[in-house]
Coordinates of C-alpha atoms and ligand atoms in Angstrom, one line a residue:
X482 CA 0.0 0.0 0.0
X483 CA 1.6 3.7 -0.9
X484 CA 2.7 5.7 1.8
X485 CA 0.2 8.2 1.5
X486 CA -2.8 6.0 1.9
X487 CA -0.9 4.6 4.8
X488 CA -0.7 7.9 6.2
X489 CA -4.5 8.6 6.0
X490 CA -5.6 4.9 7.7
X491 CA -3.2 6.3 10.4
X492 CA -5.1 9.6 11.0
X493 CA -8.3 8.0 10.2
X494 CA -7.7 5.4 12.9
X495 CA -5.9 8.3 15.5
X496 CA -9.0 10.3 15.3
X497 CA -10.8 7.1 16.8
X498 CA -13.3 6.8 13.9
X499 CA -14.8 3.3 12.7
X500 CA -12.8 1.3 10.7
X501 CA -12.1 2.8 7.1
X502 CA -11.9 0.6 3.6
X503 CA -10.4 1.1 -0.1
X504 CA -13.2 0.3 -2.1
X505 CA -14.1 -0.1 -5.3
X506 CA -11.1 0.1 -8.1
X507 CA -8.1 0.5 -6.2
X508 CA -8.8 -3.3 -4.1
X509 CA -9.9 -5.1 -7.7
X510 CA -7.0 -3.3 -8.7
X511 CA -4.7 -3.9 -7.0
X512 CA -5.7 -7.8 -6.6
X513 CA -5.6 -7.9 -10.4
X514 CA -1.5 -6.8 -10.3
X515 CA -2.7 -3.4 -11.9
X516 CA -2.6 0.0 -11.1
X517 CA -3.6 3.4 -12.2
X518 CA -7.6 4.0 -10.7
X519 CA -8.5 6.9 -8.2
X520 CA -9.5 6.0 -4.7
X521 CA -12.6 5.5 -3.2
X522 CA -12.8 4.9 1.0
X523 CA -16.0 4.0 2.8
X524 CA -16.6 3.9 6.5
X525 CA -19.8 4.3 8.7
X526 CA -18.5 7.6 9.9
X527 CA -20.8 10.4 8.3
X528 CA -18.7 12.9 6.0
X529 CA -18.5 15.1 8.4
X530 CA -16.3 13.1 10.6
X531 CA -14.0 13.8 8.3
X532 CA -14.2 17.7 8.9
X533 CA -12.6 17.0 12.3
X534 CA -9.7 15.3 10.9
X535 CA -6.9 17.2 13.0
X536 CA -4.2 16.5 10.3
X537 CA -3.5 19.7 8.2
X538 CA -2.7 18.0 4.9
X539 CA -6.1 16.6 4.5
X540 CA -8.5 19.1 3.5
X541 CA -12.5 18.0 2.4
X542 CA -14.6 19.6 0.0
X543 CA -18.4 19.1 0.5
X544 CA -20.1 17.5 -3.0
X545 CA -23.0 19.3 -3.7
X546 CA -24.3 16.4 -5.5
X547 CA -25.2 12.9 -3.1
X548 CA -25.9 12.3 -0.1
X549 CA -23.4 10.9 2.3
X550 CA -20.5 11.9 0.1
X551 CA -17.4 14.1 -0.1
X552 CA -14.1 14.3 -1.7
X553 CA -11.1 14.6 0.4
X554 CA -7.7 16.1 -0.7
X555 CA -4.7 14.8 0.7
X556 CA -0.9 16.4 0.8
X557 CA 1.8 14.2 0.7
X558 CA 5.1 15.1 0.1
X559 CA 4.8 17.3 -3.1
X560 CA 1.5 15.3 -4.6
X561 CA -2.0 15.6 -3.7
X562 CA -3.9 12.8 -4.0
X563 CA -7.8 12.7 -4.1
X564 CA -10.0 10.5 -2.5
X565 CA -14.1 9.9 -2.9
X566 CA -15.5 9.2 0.2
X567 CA -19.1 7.7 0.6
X568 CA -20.3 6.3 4.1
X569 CA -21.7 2.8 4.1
X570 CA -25.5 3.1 3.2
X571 CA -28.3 1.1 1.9
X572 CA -30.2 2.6 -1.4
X573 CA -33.7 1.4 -1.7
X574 CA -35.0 2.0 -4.9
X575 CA -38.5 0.4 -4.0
X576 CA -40.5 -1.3 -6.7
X577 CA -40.3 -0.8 -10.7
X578 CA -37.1 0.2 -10.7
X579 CA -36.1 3.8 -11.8
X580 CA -32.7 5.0 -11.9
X581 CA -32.5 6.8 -8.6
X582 CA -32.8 5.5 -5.0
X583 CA -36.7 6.4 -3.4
X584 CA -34.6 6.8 0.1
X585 CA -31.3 6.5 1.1
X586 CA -30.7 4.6 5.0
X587 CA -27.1 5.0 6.3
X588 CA -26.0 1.6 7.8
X589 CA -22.7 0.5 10.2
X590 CA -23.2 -2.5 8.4
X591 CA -20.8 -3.6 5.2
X592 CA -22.7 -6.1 3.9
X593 CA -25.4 -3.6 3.5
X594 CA -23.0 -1.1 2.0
X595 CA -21.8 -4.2 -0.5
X596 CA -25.7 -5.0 -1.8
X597 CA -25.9 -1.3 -2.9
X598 CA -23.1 -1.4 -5.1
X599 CA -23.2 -2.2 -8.8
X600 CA -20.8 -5.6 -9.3
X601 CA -19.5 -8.2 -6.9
X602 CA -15.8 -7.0 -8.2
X603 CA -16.7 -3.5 -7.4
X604 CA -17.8 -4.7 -3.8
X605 CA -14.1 -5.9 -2.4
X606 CA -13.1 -3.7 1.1
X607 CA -9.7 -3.0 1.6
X608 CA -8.7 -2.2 5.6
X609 CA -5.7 -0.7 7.1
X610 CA -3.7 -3.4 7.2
X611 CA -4.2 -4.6 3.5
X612 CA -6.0 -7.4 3.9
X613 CA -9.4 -7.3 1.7
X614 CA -13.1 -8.0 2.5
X615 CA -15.7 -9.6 0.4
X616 CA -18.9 -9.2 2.1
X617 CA -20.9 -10.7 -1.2
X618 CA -19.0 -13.8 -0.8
X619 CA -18.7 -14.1 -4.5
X620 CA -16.3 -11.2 -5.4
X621 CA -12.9 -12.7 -4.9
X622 CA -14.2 -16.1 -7.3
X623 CA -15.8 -13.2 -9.7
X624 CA -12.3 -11.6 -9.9
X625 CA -10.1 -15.2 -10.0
X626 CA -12.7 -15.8 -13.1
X627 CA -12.8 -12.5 -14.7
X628 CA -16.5 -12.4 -14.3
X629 CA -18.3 -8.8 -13.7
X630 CA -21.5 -10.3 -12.4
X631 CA -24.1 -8.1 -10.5
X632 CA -24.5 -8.0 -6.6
X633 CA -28.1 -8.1 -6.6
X634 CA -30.4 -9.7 -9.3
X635 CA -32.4 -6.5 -8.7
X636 CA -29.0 -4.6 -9.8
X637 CA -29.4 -3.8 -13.3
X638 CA -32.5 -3.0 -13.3
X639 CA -32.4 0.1 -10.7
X640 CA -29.9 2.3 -12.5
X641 CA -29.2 1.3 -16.3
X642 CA -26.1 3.3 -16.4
X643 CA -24.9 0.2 -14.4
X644 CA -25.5 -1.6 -17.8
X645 CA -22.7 1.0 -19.4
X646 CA -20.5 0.3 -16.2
X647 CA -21.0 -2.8 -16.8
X648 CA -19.8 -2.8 -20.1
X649 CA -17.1 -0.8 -19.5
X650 CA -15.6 -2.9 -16.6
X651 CA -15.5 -5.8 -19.3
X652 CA -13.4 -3.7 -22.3
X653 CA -11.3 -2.4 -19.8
X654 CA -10.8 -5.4 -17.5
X655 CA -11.1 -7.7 -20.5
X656 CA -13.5 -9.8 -18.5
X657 CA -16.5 -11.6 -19.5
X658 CA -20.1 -10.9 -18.3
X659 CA -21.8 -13.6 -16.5
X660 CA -25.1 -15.2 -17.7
X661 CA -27.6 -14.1 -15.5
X662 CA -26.1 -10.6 -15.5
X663 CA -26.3 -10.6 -19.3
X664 CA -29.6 -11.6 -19.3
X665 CA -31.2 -8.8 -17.1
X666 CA -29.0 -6.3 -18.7
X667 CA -30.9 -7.0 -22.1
X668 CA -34.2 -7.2 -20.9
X669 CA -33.6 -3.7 -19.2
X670 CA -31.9 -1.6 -21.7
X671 CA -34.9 0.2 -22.3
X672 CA -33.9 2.0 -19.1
X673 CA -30.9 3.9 -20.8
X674 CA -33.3 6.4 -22.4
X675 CA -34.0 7.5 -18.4
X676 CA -30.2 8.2 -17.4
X677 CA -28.9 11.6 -18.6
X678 CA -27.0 12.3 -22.0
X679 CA -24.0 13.5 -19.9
X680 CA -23.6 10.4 -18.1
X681 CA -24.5 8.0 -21.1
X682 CA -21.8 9.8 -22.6
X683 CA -19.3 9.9 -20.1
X684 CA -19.6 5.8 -20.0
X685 CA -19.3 5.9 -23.9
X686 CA -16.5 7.6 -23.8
X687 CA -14.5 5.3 -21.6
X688 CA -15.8 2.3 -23.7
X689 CA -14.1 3.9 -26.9
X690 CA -11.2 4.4 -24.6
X691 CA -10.9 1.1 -22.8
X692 CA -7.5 -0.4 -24.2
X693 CA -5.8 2.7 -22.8
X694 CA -7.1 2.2 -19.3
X695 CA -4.8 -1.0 -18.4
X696 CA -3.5 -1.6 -22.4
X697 CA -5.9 -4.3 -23.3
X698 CA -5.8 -5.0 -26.7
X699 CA -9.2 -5.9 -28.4
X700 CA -11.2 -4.0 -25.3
X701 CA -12.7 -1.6 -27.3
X702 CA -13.9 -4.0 -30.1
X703 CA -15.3 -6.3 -27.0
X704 CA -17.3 -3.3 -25.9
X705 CA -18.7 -2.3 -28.8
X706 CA -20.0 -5.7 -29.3
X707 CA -21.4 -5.8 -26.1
X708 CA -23.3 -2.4 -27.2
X709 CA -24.6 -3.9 -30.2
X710 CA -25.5 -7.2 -29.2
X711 CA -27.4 -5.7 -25.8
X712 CA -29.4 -3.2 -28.4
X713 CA -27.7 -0.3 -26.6
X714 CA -26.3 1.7 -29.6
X715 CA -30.0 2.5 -31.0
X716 CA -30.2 4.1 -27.9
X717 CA -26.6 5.9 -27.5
X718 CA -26.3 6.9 -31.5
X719 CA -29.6 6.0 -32.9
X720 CA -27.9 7.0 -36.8
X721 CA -25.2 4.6 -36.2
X722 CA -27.4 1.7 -35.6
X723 CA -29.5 2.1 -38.6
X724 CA -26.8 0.4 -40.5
X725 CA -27.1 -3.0 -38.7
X726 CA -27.9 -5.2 -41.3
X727 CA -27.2 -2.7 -44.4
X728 CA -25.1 -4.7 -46.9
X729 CA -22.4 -2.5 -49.0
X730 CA -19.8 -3.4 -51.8
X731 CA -18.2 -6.9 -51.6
X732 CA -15.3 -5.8 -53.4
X733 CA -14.3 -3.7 -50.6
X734 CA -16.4 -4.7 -47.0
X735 CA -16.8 -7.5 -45.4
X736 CA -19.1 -6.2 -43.2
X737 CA -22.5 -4.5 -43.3
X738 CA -22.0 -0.2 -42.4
X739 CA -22.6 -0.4 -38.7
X740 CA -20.0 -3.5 -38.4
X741 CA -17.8 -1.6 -40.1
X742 CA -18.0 1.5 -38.3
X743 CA -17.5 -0.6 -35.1
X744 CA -14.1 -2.1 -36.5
X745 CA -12.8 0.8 -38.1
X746 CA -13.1 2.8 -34.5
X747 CA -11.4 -0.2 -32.6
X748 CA -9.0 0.2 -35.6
X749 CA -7.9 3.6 -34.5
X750 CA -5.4 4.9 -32.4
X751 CA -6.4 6.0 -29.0
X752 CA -7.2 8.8 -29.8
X753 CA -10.9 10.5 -28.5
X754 CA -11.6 12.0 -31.5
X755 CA -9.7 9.9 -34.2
X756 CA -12.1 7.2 -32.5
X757 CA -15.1 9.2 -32.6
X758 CA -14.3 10.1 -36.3
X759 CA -13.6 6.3 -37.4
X760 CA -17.1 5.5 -35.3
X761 CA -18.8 7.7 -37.3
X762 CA -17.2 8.2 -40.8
X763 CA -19.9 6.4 -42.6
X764 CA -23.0 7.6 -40.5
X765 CA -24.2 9.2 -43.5
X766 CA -24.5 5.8 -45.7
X767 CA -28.1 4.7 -44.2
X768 CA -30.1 8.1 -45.0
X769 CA -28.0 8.4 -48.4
X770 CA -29.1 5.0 -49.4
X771 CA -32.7 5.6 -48.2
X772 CA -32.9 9.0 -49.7
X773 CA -31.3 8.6 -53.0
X774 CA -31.0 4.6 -53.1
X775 CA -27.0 5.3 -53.6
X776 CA -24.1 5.8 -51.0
X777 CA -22.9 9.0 -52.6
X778 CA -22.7 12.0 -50.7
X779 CA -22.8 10.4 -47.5
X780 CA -19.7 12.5 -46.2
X781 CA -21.4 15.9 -46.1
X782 CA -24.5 14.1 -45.2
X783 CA -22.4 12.5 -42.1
X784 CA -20.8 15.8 -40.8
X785 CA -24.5 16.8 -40.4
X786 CA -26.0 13.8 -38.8
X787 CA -22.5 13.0 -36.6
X788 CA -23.0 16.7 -35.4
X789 CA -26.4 16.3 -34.2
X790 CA -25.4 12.7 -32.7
X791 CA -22.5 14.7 -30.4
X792 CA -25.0 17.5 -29.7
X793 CA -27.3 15.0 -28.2
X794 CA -24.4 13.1 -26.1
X795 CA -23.6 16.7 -25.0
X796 CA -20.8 16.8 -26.5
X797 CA -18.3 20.0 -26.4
X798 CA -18.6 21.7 -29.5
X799 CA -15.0 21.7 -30.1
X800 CA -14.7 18.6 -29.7
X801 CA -18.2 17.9 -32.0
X802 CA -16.0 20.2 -34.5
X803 CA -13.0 18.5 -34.8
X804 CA -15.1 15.1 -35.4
X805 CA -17.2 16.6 -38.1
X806 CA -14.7 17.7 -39.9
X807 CA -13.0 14.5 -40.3
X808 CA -16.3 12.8 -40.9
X809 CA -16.8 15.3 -43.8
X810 CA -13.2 14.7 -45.4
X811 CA -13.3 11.2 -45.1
X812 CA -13.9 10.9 -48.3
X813 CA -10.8 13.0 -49.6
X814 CA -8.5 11.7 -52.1
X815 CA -10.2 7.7 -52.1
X816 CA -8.6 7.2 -55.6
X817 CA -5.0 8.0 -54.6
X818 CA -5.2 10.8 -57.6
X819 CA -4.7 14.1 -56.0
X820 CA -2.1 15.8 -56.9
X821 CA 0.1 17.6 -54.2
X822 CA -1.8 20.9 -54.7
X823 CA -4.9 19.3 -53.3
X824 CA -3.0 18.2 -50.6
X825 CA -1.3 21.3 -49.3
X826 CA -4.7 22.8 -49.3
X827 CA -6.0 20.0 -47.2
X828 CA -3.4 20.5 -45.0
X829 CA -3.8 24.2 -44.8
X830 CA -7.9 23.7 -43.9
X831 CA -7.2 21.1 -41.9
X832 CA -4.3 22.0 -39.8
X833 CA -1.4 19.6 -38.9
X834 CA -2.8 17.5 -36.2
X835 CA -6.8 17.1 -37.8
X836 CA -4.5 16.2 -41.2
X837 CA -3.0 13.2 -39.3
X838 CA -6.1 12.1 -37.9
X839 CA -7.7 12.2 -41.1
X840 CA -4.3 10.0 -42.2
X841 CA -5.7 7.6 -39.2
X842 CA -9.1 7.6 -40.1
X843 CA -8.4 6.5 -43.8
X844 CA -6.4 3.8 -42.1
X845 CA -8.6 3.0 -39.9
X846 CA -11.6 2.8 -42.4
X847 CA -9.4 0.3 -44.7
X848 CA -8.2 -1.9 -41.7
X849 CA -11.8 -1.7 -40.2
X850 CA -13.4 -2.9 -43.8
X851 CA -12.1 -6.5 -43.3
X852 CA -10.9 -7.1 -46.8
X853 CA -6.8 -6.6 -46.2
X854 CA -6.7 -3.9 -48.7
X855 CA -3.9 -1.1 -48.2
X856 CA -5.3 2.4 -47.1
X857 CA -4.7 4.7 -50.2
X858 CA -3.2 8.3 -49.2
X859 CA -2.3 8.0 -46.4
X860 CA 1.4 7.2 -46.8
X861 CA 1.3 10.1 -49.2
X862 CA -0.1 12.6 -47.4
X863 CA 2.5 12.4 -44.3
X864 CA 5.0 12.6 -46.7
X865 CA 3.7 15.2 -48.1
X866 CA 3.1 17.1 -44.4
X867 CA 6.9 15.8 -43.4
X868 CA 8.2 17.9 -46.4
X869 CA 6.3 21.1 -45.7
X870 CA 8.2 21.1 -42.0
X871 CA 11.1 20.2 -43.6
X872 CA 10.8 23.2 -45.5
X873 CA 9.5 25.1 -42.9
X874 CA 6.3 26.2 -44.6
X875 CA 4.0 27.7 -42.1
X876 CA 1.2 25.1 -42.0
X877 CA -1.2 27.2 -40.1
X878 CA -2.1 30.5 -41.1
X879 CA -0.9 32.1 -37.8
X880 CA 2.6 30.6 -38.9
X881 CA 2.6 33.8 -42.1
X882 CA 4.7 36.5 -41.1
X883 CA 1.9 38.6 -42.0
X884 CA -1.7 39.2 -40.1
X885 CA -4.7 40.7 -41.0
X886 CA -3.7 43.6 -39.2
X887 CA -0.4 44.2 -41.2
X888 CA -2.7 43.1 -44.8
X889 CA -5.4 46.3 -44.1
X890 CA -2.1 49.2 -42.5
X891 CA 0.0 48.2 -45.5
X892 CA -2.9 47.9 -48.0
X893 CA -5.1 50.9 -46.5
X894 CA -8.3 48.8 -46.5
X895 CA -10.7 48.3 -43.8
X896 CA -11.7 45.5 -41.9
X897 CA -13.8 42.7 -43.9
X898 CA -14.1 40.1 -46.5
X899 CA -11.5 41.3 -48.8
X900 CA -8.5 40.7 -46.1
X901 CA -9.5 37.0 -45.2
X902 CA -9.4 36.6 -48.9
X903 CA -6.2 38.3 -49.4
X904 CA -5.0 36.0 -46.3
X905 CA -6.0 33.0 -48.2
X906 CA -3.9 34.1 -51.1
X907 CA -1.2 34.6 -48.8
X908 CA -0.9 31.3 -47.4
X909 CA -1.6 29.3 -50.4
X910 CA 1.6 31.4 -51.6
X911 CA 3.8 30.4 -49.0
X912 CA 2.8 27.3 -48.5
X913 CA 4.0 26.9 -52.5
X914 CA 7.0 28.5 -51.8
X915 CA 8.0 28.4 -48.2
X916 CA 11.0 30.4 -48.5
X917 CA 9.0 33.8 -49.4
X918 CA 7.1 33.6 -45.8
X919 CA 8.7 37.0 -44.7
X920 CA 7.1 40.3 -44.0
X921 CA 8.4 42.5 -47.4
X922 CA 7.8 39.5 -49.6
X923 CA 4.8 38.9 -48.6
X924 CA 3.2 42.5 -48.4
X925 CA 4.7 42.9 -51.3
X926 CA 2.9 39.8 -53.0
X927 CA -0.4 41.6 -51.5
X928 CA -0.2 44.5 -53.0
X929 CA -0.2 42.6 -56.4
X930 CA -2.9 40.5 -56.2
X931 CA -5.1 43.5 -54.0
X932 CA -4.4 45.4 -57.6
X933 CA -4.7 42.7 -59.8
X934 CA -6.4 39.6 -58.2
X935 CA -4.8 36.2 -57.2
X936 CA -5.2 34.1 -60.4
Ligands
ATP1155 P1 -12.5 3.0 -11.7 O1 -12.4 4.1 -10.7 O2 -11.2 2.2 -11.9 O3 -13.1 3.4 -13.0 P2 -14.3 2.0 -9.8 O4 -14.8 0.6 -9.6 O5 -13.5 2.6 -8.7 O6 -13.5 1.9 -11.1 P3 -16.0 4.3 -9.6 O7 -16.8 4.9 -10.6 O8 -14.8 5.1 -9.1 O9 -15.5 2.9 -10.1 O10 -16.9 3.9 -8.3 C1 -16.4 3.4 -7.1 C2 -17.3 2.3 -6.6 O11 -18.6 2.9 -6.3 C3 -17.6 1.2 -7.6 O12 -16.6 0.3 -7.6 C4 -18.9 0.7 -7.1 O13 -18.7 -0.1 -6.0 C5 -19.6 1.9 -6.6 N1 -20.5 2.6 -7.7 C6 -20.1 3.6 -8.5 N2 -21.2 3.9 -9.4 C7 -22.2 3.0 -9.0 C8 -23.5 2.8 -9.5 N3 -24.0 3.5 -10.5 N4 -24.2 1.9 -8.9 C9 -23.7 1.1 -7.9 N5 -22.5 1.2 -7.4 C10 -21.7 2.2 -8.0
MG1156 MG1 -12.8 4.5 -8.6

């Protein structure tokens, strides 16, 4: 156990409070050999209890949200470490379900605590001295089995966000679900359309992220399986699952669009948005095929509809940006024919690290069709990227030695269209020839095409 932890137990324990427990990830952690979760303690103290800790390096801040809870910050040395704290209690969620608890009873009992919580894994207590409780009786054989099975059978059907944890736990952990478990989590998956965007989201999230929790390897694929077989994607990206079933090319899938989608994201490198992008490249297909009976188009038609989907996750628009814009290029350059002009400009809109995600996406599409065939492009393009640094060509317009500012002094015209254009102009120039990205060439090369035009 790290020293810091074993500092708190001690002032825990020389405040004469009730015994305190790890719970949660850091015991399945650390049982499992691996590391790297934040820490969760329970005890029967209230949170307040912790107010009166004497020790100045532990400070608490109240959540607003939950009952029973707080977060307590802990000094150590040069770190601070944070720690969710929740005192044992007993949710009852009374009958037909519903996703929050009707009333809330604290409890000095563990086993009590243990029933509340979502998976037997999840409901290991680790004391003072190290050694670890399992009040369920079935969550040390659930961890020696890589099983995520719930405590109660009642679980799953009181919160379905549990059915997302559940999920998750299984990419990450690379464990299997157990039977029963499975079985109640499909019969209730109905429930997702009661938990909030933000927090269907947030589990989503982790799911496309899973391999980079503890670097398992096919995690992500595993959990969007899971999604798919449990009927949960209808629910999480409604546009996505209307390709279930919706046969394309031979020649160059193996798999119907929504299969493909699913591969080509586990394809991709860890990478939130890369992911995101590869999820959702060919969201478009299903309403292009129904609209026009053809696949054509489905790029600009997939911006559109992956930019509502990430709206209605709640998704940050910058982040909602960043995938659309990929989603929208996806289609760039399929044939391998453009010529290095059409490149540079891609670059240009893009920007340097969009460019190499689009490189990844194109990968990722190719690797996720299932046929073996190379990814055209992308080689090209990165080539083509590594010799405009090499040259030193200033990839992003903020990288000209010129700004709009300098454009409308030197030119003596006023803010508006006319200087983005002239802008434009400018850094199509140097990106052509890199070497005339100074202040006098450049206002001089202004001047021209503000008298004369660009062309
Ligand atoms: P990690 O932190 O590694 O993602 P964790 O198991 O610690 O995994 P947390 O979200 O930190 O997960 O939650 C801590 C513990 O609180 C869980 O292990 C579980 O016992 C309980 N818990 C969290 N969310 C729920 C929930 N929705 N329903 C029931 N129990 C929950
Ligand atoms: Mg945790």
């Amino acid at each position: 156990m790290e020293a810091h932890i074993e500092r708190f137990f001690t002032i825990w324990s020389e405040a004469g409070l009730p015994p305190c427990y790890l719970v949660g990830g850091y015991p399945r952690n650390s049982l499992l050999g691996l590391a790297g979760t934040d820490l969760d303690l329970a005890s029967p103290a209230p949170p307040q209890a912790l107010c009166a800790l004497p020790a100045p390096e532990i400070a608490l801040e109240e959540r607003t949200y939950g009952l029973g809870t707080a977060v307590v910050k802990q000094r150590f040395g040069d770190a601070l470490y944070v720690y969710e704290y929740t005192a044992f209690r007993c949710d009852n969620y009374g009958r037909g379900g519903g996703h929050k608890p009707r009333n809330v009873r604290f409890t000095e009992d563990i086993r009590e605590d243990a029933l509340r919580r979502d998976f037997t894994v999840n409901a290991l207590y680790m004391g003072a001295d190290g050694t670890v409780a399992d009040p369920t009786g079935r969550g040390i054989a659930a961890l020696a089995g890589k099983l995520i099975e719930q405590v109660t059978p009642e679980t799953l059907t009181q919160d379905a966000l549990r059915i997302l944890r559940m999920v998750r736990f299984a990419a990450e952990l690379g464990f299997t679900v157990g039977r029963d478990t499975w079985e109640c989590a499909k019969a209730h998956i109905n429930g997702l359309a009661d938990i909030s965007r933000e927090r269907v989201r947030d589990e989503f999230v982790k799911i496309l992220m899973a391999d980079a929790k503890y670097g398992g390897k096919d995690g992500v694929l595993r959990g969007l399986h899971m999604l798919k077989e449990l009927g949960a994607l209808s629910c999480i990206v409604p546009a996505l699952a209307e390709g279930d079933g919706m046969e394309q090319n031979a020649q160059y899938h193996a798999y119907d669009v929504l299969e493909h989608s699913l591969q080509a994201c586990a394809c991709a490198p860890a990478d939130l948005v890369t992911r995101l992008a590869a999820l959702l490249h060919d969201i478009g297909k299903p309403a292009a095929l129904r609209e026009t009976g053809k696949m054509y188009g489905h790029d600009q038609r997939g911006a559109a509809l992956a930019r509502s989907a990430l709206k209605d996750l709640r998704f940050d628009k910058g982040t909602a940006d960043e995938v659309c814009a990929l989603v929208g290029a996806h289609m760039f350059d399929l044939d391998n024919r453009a010529g290095r002009k059409a490149v540079v400009r891609m670059i240009a809109r893009l920007g340097e690290r969009q460019f190499l995600r689009l490189a990844d996406v194109r990968e990722a599409d190719f690797c996720g069709s299932g046929k073996g065939n190379p990814a055209p492009s992308a080689g090209k393009w990165r080539e083509t990227l590594r010799e405009l640094k090499e040259a030193d060509a200033p990839i992003s317009r903020r990288q000209l030695a010129v700004n709009g500012g300098d454009v409308m002094r030197e030119l003596h015209i006023p803010p508006g269209k006319r200087v983005g254009e002239i802008l434009s102009a400018l850094h199509a120039y140097a990106l052509k020839k890199p070497s005339q990205n100074s202040y006098k060439n450049l206002i001089r090369y202004a001047k021209i095409i503000n008298t004369h035009g660009n062309e």
